[in-house]
Tab-separated table of C-alpha atoms in Angstrom:
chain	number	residue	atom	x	y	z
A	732	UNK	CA	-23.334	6.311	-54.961
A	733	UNK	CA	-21.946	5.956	-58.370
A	734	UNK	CA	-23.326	2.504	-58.382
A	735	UNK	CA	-27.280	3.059	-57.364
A	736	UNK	CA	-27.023	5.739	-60.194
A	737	UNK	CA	-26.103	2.649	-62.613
A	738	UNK	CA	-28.643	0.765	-61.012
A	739	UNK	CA	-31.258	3.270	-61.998
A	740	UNK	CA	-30.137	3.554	-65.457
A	741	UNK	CA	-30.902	-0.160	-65.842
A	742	UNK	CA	-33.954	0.176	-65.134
A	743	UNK	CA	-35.089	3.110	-67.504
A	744	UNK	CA	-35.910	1.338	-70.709
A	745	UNK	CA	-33.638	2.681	-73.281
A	746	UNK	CA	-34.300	4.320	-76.417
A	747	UNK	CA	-32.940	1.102	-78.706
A	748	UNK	CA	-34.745	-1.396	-77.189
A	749	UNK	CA	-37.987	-2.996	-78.596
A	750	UNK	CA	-41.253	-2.013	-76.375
A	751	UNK	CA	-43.670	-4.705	-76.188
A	752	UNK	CA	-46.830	-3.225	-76.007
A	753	UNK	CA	-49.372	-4.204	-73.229
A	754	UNK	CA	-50.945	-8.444	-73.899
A	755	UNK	CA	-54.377	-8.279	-74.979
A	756	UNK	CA	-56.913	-9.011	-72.150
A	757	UNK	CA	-59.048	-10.636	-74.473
A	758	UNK	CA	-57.138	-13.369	-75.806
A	759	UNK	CA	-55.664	-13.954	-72.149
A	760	UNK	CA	-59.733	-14.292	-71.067
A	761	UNK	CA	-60.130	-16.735	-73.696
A	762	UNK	CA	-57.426	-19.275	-73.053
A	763	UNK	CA	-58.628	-19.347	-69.447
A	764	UNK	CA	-62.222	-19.437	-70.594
A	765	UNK	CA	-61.421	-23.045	-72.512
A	766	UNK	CA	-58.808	-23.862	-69.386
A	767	UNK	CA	-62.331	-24.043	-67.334
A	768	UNK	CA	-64.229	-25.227	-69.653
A	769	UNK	CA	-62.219	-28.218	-70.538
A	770	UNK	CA	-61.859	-29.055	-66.220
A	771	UNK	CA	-65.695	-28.687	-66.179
A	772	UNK	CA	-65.710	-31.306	-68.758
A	773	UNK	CA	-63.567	-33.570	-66.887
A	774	UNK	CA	-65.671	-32.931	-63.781
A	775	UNK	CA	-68.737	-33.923	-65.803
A	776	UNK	CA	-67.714	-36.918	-67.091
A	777	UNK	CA	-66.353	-38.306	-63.993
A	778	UNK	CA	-69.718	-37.566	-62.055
A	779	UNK	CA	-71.819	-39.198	-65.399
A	780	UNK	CA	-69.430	-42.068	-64.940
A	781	UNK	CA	-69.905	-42.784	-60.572
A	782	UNK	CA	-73.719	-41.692	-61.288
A	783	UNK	CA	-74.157	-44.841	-63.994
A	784	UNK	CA	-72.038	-47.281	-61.888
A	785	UNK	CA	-74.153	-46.254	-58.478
A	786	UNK	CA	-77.516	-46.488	-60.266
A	787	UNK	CA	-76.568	-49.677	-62.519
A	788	UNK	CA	-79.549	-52.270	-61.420
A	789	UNK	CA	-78.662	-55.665	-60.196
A	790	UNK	CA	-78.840	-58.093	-63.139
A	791	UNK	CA	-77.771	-60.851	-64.582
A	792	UNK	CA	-74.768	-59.715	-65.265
A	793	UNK	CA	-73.649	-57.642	-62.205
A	794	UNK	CA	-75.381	-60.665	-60.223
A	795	UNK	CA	-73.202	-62.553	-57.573
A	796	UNK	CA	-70.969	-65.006	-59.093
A	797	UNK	CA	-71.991	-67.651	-56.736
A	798	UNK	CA	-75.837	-67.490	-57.009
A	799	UNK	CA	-75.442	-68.999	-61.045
A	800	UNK	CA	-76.486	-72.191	-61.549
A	801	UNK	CA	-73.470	-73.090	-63.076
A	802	UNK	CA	-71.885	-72.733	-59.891
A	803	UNK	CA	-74.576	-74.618	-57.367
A	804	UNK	CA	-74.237	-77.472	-60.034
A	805	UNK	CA	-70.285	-77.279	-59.723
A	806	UNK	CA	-70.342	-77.002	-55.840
A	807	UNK	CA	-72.749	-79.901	-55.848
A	808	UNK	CA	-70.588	-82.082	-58.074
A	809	UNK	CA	-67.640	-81.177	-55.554
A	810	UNK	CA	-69.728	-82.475	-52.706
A	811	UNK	CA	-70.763	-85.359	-54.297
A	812	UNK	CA	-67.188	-86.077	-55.101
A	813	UNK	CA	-66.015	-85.865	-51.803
A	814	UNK	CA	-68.637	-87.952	-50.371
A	815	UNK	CA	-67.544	-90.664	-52.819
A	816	UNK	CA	-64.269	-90.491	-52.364
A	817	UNK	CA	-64.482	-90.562	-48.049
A	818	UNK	CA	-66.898	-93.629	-48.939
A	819	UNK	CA	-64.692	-96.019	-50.600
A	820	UNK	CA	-61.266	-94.866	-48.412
A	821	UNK	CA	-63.317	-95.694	-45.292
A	822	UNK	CA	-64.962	-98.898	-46.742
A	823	UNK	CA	-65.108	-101.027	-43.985
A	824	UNK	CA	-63.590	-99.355	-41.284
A	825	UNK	CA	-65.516	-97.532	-38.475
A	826	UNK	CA	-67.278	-94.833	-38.340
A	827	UNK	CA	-64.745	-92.872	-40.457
A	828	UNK	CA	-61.914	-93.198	-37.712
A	829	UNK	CA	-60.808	-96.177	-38.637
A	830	UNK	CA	-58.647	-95.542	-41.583
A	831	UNK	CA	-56.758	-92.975	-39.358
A	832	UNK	CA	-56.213	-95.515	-35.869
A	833	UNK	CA	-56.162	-98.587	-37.999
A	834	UNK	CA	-59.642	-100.685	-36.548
A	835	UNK	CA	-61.948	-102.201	-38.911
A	836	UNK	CA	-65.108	-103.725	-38.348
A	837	UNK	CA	-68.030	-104.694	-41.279
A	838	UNK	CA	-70.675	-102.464	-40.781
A	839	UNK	CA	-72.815	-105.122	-40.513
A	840	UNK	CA	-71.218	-105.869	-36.908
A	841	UNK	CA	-72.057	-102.367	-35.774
A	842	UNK	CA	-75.264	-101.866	-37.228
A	843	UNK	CA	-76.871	-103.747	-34.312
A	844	UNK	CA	-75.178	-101.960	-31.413
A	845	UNK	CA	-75.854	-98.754	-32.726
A	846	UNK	CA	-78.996	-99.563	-33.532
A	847	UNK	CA	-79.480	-100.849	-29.455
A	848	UNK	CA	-77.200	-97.733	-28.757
A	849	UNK	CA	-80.184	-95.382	-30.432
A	850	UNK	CA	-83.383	-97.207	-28.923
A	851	UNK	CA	-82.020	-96.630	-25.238
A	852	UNK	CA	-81.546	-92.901	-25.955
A	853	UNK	CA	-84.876	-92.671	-27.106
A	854	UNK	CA	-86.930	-95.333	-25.384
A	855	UNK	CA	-85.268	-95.466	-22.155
A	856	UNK	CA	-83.088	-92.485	-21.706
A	857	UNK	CA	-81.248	-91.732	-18.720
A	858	UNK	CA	-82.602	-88.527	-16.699
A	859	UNK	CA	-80.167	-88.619	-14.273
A	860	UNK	CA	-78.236	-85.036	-13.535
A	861	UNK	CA	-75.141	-85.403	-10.914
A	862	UNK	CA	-75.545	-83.425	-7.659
A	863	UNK	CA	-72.264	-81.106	-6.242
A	864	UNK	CA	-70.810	-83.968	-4.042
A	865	UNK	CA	-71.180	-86.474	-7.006
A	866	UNK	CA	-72.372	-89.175	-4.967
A	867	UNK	CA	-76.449	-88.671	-5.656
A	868	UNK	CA	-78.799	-87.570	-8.201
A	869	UNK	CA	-80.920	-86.248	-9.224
A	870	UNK	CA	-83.320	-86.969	-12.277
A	871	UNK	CA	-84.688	-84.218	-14.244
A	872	UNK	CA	-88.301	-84.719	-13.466
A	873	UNK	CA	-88.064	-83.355	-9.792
């Protein structure tokens, strides 16, 4: 009992100590006025900032990298390089294949037979579609 009696006593403010007197509303108001303010700032900027990226209009600068002409003249130059390059490791072998399985021919050997290869595709070409037993045909005009 004795001690909820002490615990009361601490609580009554005693005649010695220093009363603070009730925070003024008005200065509290204002501190959380420029609090919101300053986050509605924020908020603006960042919306000014996705609005100008979003409407930015497609230039010359914003432009795809690849579409310059400094790059279709580098790409070409590549090509062309490669080209040159799978020319004169494959000169004189055939048909590209060569250089890997180790046959060379001139071209001017093979120019012929392709060239006899070519005219019976497209002169004479062969019609002929196998049936299911494989034995007979038939040819693509029936």
């Amino acid at each position: 009992m004795t001690s909820r009696l002490i615990s009361l006593l601490r609580l009554i403010p005693h005649g010695g100590g220093q009363v603070l007197p009730p925070p003024n509303s008005w200065a509290l108001v204002s501190l959380w006025r420029r609090f919101f303010q300053m986050q509605e700032e924020e908020r603006e900027e960042a919306m000014q900032i996705m609005a100008e990226a979003l409407e930015k209009p497609a230039s010359v600068d914003n432009a795809r990298p690849t579409a310059s002409d400094e790059a279709y003249n580098a790409r070409m130059e590549f090509l062309k390089e490669h080209y040159r390059a799978l020319l004169t490791s494959n000169a004189g072998t055939m048909g590209g294949l060569g250089g890997s399985v180790g046959i060379t021919q001139s071209t001017a050997e093979t120019t012929p037979t392709m060239q006899r290869h070519e005219n019976q595709q497209v002169h004479n070409p062969n019609l002929d579609i196998p049936t299911q037993d494989g034995q007979s045909y038939v040819t693509l005009a029936q």
